[in-house]
XYZ file of C-alpha atoms in Angstrom:
509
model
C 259.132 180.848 -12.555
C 262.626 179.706 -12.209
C 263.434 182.927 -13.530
C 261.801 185.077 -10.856
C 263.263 182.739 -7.920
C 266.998 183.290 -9.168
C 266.688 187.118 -9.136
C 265.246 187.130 -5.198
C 267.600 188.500 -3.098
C 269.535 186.784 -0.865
C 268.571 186.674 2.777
C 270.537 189.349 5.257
C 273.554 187.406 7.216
C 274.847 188.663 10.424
C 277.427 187.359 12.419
C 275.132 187.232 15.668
C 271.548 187.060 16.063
C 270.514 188.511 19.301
C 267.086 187.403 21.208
C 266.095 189.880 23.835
C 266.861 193.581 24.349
C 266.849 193.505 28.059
C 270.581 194.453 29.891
C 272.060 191.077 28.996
C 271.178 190.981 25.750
C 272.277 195.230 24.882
C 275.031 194.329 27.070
C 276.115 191.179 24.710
C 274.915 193.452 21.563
C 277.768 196.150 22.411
C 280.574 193.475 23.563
C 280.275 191.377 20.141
C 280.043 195.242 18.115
C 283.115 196.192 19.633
C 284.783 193.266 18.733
C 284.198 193.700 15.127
C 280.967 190.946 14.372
C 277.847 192.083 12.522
C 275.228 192.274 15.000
C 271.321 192.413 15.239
C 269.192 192.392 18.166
C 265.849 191.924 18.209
C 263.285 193.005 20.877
C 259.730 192.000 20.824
C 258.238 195.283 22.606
C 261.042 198.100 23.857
C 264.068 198.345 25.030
C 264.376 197.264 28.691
C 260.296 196.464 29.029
C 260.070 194.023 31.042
C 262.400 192.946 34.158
C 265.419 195.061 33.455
C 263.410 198.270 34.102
C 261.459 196.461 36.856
C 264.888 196.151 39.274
C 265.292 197.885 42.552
C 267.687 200.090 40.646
C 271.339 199.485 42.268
C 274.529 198.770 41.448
C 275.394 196.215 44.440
C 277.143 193.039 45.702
C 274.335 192.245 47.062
C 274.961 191.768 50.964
C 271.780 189.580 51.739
C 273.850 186.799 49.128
C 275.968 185.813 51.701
C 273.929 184.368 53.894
C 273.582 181.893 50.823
C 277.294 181.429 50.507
C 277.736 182.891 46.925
C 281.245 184.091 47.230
C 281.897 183.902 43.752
C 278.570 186.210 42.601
C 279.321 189.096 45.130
C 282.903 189.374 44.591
C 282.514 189.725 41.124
C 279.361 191.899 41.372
C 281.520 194.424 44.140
C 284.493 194.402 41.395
C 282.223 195.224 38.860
C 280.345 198.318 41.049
C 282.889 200.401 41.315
C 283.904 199.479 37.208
C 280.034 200.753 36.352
C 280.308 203.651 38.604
C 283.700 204.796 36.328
C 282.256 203.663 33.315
C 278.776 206.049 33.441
C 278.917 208.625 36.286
C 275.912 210.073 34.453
C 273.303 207.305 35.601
C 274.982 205.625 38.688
C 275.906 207.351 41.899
C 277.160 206.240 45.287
C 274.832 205.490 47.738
C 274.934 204.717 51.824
C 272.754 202.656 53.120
C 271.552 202.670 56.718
C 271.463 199.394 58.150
C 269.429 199.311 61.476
C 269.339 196.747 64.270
C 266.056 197.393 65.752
C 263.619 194.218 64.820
C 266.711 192.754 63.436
C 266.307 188.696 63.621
C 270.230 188.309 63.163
C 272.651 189.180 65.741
C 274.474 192.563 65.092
C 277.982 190.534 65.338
C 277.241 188.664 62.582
C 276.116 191.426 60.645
C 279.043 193.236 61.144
C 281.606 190.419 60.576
C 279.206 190.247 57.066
C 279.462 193.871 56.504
C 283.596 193.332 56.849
C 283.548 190.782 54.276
C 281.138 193.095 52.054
C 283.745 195.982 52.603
C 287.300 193.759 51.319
C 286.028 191.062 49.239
C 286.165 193.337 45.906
C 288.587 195.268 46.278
C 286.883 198.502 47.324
C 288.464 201.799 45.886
C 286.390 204.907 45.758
C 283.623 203.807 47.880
C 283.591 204.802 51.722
C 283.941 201.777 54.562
C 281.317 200.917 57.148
C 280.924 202.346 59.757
C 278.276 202.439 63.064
C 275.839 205.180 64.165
C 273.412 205.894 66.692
C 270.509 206.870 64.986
C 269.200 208.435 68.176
C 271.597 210.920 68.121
C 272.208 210.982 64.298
C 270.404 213.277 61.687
C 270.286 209.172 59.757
C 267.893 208.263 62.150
C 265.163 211.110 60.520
C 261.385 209.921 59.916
C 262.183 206.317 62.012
C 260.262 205.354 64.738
C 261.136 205.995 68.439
C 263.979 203.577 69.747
C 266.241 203.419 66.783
C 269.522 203.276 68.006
C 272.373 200.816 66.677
C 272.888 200.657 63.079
C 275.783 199.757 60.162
C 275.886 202.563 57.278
C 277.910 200.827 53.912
C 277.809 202.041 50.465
C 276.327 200.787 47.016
C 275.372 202.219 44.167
C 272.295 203.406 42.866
C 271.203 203.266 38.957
C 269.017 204.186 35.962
C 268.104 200.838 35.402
C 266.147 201.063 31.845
C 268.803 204.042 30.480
C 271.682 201.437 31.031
C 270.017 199.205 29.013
C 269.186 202.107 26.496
C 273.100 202.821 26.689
C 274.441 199.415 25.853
C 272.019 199.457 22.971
C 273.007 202.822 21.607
C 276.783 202.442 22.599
C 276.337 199.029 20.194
C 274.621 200.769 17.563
C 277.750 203.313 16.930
C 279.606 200.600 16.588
C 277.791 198.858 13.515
C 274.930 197.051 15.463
C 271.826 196.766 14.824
C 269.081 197.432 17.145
C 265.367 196.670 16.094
C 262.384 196.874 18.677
C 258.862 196.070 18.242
C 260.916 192.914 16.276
C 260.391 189.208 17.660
C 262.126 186.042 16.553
C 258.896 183.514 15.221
C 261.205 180.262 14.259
C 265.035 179.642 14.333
C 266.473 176.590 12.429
C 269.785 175.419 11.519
C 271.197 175.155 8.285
C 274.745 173.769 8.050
C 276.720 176.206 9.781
C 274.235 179.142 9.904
C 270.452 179.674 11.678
C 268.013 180.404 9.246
C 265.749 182.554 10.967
C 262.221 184.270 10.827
C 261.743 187.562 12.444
C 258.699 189.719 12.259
C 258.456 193.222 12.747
C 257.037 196.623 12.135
C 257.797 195.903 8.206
C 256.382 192.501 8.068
C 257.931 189.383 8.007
C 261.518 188.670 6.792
C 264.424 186.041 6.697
C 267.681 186.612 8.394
C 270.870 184.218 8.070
C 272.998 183.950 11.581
C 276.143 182.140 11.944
C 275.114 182.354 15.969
C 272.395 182.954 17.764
C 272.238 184.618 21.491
C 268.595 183.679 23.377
C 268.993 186.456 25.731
C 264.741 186.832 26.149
C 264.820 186.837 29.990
C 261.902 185.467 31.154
C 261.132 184.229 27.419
C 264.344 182.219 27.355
C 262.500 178.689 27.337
C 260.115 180.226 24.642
C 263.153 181.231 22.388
C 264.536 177.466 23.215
C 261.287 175.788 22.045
C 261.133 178.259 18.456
C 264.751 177.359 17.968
C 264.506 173.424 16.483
C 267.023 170.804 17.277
C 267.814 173.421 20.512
C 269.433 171.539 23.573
C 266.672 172.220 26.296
C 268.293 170.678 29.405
C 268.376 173.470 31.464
C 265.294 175.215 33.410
C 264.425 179.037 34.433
C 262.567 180.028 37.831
C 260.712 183.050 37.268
C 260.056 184.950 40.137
C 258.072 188.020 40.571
C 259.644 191.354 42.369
C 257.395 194.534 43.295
C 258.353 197.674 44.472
C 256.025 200.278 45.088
C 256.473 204.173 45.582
C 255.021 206.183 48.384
C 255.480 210.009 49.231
C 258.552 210.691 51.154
C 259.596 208.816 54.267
C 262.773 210.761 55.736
C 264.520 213.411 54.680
C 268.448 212.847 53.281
C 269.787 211.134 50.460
C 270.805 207.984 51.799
C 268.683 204.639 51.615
C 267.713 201.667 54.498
C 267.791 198.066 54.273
C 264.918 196.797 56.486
C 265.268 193.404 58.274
C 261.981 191.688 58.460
C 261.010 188.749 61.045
C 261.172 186.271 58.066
C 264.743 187.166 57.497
C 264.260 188.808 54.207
C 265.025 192.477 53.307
C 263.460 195.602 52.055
C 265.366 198.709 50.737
C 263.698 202.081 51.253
C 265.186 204.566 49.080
C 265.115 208.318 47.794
C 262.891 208.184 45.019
C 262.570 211.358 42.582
C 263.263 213.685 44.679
C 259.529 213.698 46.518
C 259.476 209.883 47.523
C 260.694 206.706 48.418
C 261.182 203.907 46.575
C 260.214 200.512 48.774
C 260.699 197.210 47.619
C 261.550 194.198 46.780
C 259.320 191.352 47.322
C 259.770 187.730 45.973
C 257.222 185.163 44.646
C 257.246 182.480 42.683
C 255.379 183.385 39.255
C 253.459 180.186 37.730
C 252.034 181.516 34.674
C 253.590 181.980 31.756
C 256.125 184.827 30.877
C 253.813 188.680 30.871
C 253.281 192.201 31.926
C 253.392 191.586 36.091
C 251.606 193.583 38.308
C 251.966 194.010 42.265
C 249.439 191.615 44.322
C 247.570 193.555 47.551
C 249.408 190.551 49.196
C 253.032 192.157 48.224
C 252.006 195.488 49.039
C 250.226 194.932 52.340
C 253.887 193.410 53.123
C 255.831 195.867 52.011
C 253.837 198.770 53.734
C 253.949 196.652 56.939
C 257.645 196.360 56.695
C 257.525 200.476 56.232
C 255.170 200.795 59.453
C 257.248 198.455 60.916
C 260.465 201.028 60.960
C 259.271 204.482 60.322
C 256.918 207.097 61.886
C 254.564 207.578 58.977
C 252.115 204.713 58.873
C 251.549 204.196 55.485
C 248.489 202.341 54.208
C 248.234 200.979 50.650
C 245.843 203.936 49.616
C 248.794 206.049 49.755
C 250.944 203.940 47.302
C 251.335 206.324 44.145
C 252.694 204.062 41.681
C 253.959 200.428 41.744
C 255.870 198.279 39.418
C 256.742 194.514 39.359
C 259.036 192.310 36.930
C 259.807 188.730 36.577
C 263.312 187.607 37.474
C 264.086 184.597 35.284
C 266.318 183.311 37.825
C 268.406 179.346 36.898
C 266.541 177.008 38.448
C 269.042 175.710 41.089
C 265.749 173.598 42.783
C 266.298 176.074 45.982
C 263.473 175.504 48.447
C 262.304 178.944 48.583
C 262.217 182.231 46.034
C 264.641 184.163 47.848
C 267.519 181.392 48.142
C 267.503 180.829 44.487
C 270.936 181.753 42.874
C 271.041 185.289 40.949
C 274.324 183.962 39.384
C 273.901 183.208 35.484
C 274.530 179.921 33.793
C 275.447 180.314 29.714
C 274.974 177.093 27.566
C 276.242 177.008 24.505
C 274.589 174.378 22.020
C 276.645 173.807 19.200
C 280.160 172.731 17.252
C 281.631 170.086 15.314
C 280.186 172.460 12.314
C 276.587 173.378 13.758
C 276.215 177.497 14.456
C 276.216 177.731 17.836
C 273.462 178.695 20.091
C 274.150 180.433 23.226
C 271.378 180.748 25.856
C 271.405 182.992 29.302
C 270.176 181.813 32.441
C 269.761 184.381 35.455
C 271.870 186.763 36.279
C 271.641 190.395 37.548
C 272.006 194.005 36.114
C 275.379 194.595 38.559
C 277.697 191.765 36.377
C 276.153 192.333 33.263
C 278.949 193.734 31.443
C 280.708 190.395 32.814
C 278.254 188.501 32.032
C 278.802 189.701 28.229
C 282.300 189.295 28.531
C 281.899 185.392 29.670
C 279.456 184.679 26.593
C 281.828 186.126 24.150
C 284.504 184.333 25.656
C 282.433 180.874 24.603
C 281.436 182.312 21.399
C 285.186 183.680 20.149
C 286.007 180.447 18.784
C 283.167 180.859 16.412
C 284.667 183.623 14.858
C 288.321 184.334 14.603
C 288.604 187.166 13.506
C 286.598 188.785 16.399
C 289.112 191.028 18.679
C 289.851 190.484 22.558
C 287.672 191.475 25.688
C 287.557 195.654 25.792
C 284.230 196.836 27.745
C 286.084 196.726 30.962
C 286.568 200.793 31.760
C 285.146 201.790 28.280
C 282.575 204.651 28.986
C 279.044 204.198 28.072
C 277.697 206.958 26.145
C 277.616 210.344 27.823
C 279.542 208.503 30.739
C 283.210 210.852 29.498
C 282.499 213.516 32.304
C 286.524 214.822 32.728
C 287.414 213.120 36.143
C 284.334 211.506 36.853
C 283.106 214.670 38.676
C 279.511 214.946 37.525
C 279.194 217.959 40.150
C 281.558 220.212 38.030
C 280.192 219.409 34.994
C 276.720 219.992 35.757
C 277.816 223.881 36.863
C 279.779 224.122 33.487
C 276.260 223.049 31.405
C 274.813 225.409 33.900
C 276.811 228.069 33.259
C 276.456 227.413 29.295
C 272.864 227.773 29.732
C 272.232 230.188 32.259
C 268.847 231.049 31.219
C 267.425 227.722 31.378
C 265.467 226.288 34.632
C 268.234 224.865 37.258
C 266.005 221.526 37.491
C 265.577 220.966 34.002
C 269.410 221.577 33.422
C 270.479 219.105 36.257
C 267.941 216.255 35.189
C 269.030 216.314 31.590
C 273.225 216.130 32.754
C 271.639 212.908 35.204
C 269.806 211.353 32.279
C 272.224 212.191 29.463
C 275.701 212.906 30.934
C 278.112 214.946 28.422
C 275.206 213.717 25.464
C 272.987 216.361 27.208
C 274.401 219.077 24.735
C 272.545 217.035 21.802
C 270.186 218.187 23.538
C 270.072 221.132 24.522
C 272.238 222.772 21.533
C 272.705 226.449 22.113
C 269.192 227.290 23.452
C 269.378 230.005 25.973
C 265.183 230.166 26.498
C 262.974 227.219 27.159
C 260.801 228.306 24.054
C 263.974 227.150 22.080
C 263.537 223.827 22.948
C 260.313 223.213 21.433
C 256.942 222.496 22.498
C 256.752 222.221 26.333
C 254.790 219.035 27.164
C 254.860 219.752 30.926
C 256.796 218.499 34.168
C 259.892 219.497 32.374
C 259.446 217.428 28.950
C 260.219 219.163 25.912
C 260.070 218.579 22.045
C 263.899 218.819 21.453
C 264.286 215.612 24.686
C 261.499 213.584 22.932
C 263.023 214.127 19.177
C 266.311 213.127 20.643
C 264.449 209.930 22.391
C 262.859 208.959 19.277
C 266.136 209.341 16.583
C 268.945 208.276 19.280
C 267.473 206.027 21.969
C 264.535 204.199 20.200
C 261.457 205.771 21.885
C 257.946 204.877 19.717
C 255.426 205.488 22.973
C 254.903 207.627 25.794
C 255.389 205.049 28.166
C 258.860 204.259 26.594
C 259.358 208.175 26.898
C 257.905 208.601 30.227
C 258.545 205.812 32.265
C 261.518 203.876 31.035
C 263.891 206.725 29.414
C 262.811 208.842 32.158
C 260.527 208.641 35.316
C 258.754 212.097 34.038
C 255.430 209.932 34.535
C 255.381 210.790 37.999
C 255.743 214.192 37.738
C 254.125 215.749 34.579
C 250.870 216.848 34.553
C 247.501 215.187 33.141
C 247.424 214.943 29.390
C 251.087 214.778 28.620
C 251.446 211.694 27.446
C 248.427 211.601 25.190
C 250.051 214.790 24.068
C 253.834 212.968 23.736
C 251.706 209.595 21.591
C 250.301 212.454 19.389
C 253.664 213.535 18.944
C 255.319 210.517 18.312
C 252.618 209.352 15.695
C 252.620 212.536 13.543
C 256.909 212.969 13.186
C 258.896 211.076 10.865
C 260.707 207.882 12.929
C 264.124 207.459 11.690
C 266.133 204.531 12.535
C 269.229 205.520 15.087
C-alpha cells in the first residue's frame, strides 16, 4: 500500500487559481498570463453565462453616476472607454446618445452642466462633444412622440458584451492560461503557503495546488468565500437584478436614447440587430440565492411604459420578442435603494505573513474591467516576484489589430477578398471576429465552402472555429452569447448546431 501511494502523482500547481469566468475574472486570467504566472480559470457553466452577458452592452462613464457623486468611478470608466474602443475596434463602436428633455424630472441646466463634466472629466480624445438639437426639426427626433423638442446628444460606446469576455479568455489562453468551463471549485483550503483545492469537471474530480486564489464568481462570490476555509468573510455583496427586453424597431438611425422617467431613473433604447431595439435596464433587489434570472411582468410593464411614454409606437408586452435579465453583484455600500448602490469594485485580499493569499472581487462594471485587473494584480505582485509590470493598457484584444483602427476599410478589403460571399455574412463575421475573421473564412470564395449552412447566416466552418478557439459546447453558447444569431435563424437550428456539437471531436483551445 505504501508502495502504490508513493508512485501517485503529484497534484497540478499553478501560480493562480481563478474562480469565475465572467469579464473580471477573463480579464484577471489575461493580466496575470501576460505577466508570466501559470494560470487556471475555472467556470462552472460558460464563459460569460450569467451577468456579464446580461449587461446593457456599453462601454460608458456612466452619466446617471453623478448624481451619486462617484467622481472617482466615472473618470476612470471615461479614461478607460476610449482605451477599449483602441484596444478592440472589432466589438466596440462609438455611439450618440439622444438625450431628451420632454418628461424630464431634472432641470435641463443641470443636465447640461452634468453633460460638461461627462465631456472633460476623462480626458476625451476621439469621441465627439455634446451638443443640443431640436428634435422637431431634426431627423434624431424619428419614431418619438409629438412635442419632442430640446434635447443633449453625447457619445458612449456600445459593446459585445459576452465576446469581450470570450476575448480576455482566449487572449489569456495564448499566453499559457488555462481556461476550463463546465469546471467549478467544490472546496479550497490552505496548506502552508499554497490552496489545496478540489475542482470538478467534465473529467471528474481532481486536486489542484494554488499559491493564490482569485474568487472572481460574481454573484457566487460569498459562495466561493464560504467553500474556501479559514476565508476572511467581512465583506457583503448586493445582488441586484437588471432586465432588458427587445422589441421590433422603434426609430430609424443608429444612434440610441436615454429616457428620463418620473422616478428619476433611466432607460436606454438602443439599435438592436439591425431590426430592433434594445430597451432596458431595470433594477431590483434579488433575495434569493445566486441563479438563472428571468424578467418579472412587473419590469417589463415598466419598461414598455417608459417606451410608450417617449415614442409613437405603443408597445405592449405581447410584442416583446426576447428578454434577458442578470444579477449585478454589486458591494454592499447599505445604499437605501437598488439604483444608488455603488458600481465601483472593492478587492480584499486575505492573506500574508506566509498564508497564499486570497483575493476576492466585489462589484464592479464591464467599462473598468481591464482596470479592475490591473488593481488586483497590483495587490497580488508581491506574491510573486518574478511576475512582470502592468501591460494590458493599449494591448489589442484578439482580432482588435485592424491597421488604424478603421474597421470601415478593413471590412471592404475582406470584402473584396471574398467577393463571392453574401455582403451580410462578410460584415457580421469582421464585427464578431475583427482581423481573426480570416480563420474563418480561409480562402472560400462560395458559401458551400464553408460547410454545412445551419441557417440565418451560421455555418459549419463559424461553429468549428467556436468550438476549438472560443470554448463553445451548446447552441445557446453558440447562438446567444458568441453571437446573437438566436434572433435571427430560423426554427430548428439550434437543435441542428447541439447535434453538431455532440457528434465532432471537442478539442481543448
Amino acid at each position: 500500500m505504501a508502495g502504490l501511494i508513493d508512485d501517485a502523482p503529484a497534484p497540478e500547481t499553478c501560480d493562480l487559481l481563478i474562480v469565475g469566468g465572467g469579464i473580471n475574472g477573463a480579464g484577471i486570467a489575461r493580466d496575470a498570463a501576460g505577466r508570466g504566472l501559470s494560470v487556471l480559470l475555472v467556470e462552472q457553466e460558460d464563459l460569460a453565462s450569467h451577468t456579464s452577458s446580461a449587461s446593457t452592452k456599453l462601454i460608458h462613464g456612466g452619466l446617471r453616476y453623478l448624481e451619486y457623486y462617484e467622481f472617482r468611478l466615472v473618470r476612470e470608466a471615461l479614461i478607460e472607454r476610449e482605451r477599449l474602443l483602441g484596444m478592440a475596434p472589432h466589438i466596440i463602436w462609438p455611439l450618440a446618445f439622444v438625450l431628451p428633455q420632454m418628461n424630464s424630472p431634472r432641470p435641463a441646466w443641470l443636465v447640461r452642466l452634468g453633460l460638461f463634466l461627462y465631456d472633460h472629466l476623462g480626458g476625451r480624445k476621439k469621441l465627439p462633444a455634446t451638443r443640443t438639437v431640436n428634435l422637431a426639426r431634426s431627423p434624431l427626433g424619428n419614431g418619438m412622440k409629438p412635442g419632442a423638442k430640446t434635447a443633449f446628444v453625447y457619445s458612449d460606446c456600445w459593446v459585445e458584451d459576452s465576446r469581450l469576455v470570450v476575448l480576455n479568455a482566449r487572449d489569456a489562453a495564448e499566453r499559457g492560461a488555462r481556461i476550463e468551463t463546465r469546471t467549478r471549485l467544490v472546496s479550497a483550503q490552505r496548506d502552508g503557503a499554497l490552496w489545496k483545492a478540489e475542482i470538478a469537471g467534465p473529467d471528474g474530480t481532481r486536486t489542484v495546488m494554488a499559491r493564490g486564489l482569485v474568487n472572481a464568481a460574481g454573484p457566487w462570490v460569498e459562495d466561493v468565500l464560504q467553500r474556501a476555509a479559514s476565508a476572511s468573510q467581512d465583506r457583503g455583496v448586493r445582488l441586484i437584478k437588471g432586465s432588458h427586453i427587445v422589441v421590433p424597431k422603434l426609430y430609424e438611425g443608429d444612434h440610441a436614447f436615454l429616457l428620463q422617467n418620473p422616478d428619476r431613473r433611466v432607460v436606454f433604447a438602443i439599435p438592436y440587430e439591425h431590426d430592433y431595439t434594445l430597451v432596458g435596464t431595470t433594477d431590483e433587489p434579488w433575495e434569493g440565492l445566486p441563479g438563472k434570472a428571468q424578467i418579472s411582468p412587473e419590469e417589463t410593464d415598466y419598461l414598455c411604459e417608459t417606451v410608450r411614454r417617449y415614442f409613437a409606437r405603443q408597445i405592449q408586452p405581447q410584442d416583446v420578442v426576447w428578454s434577458y435579465a442578470g444579477i449585478r453583484p454589486l458591494y454592499d455600500d447599505h445604499a437605501a435603494n437598488a439604483s444608488a448602490v455603488t458600481r465601483d469594485y472593492v478587492l480584499d485580499l486575505d492573506g500574508g505573513n506566509g498564508q497564499a493569499p486570497l483575493l476576492s472581487v466585489f462589484g464592479g462594471k464591464i467599462t473598468t474591467y481591464r482596470k479592475l485587473a490591473e488593481h488586483a494584480m497590483e495587490k497580488l505582485v508581491p506574491f510573486y516576484p518574478g511576475a512582470k509590470g502592468d501591460w494590458t493598457a493599449g494591448a489589442d484584444l484578439p482580432g482588435g489589430d485592424i491597421p488604424d483602427d478603421d474597421f470601415e476599410a478593413f471590412a471592404r478589403r475582406l470584402a473584396a477578398d471574398h467577393p463571392a460571399l453574401p455582403s451580410t455574412l462578410l460584415t457580421r463575421l469582421a464585427r464578431a471576429y475583427g482581423t481573426r475573421a480570416k480563420a474563418i473564412l480561409g480562402t472560400a470564395q462560395s458559401i458551400d465552402a464553408l460547410g454545412t449552412d445551419f441557417g440565418g447566416g451560421l455555418t459549419q466552418a463559424e461553429v468549428d472555429y467556436l468550438a476549438d478557439q472560443e470554448w463553445a459546447r451548446s447552441a445557446e453558447d453558440v447562438l446567444y452569447r458568441r453571437s446573437k444569431l438566436g434572433l435571427h435563424v430560423p426554427p430548428g437550428t439550434a437543435e441542428a448546431v447541439e447535434a453538431y456539437l455532440a457528434g465532432r471531436t471537442r478539442p481543448i483551445p
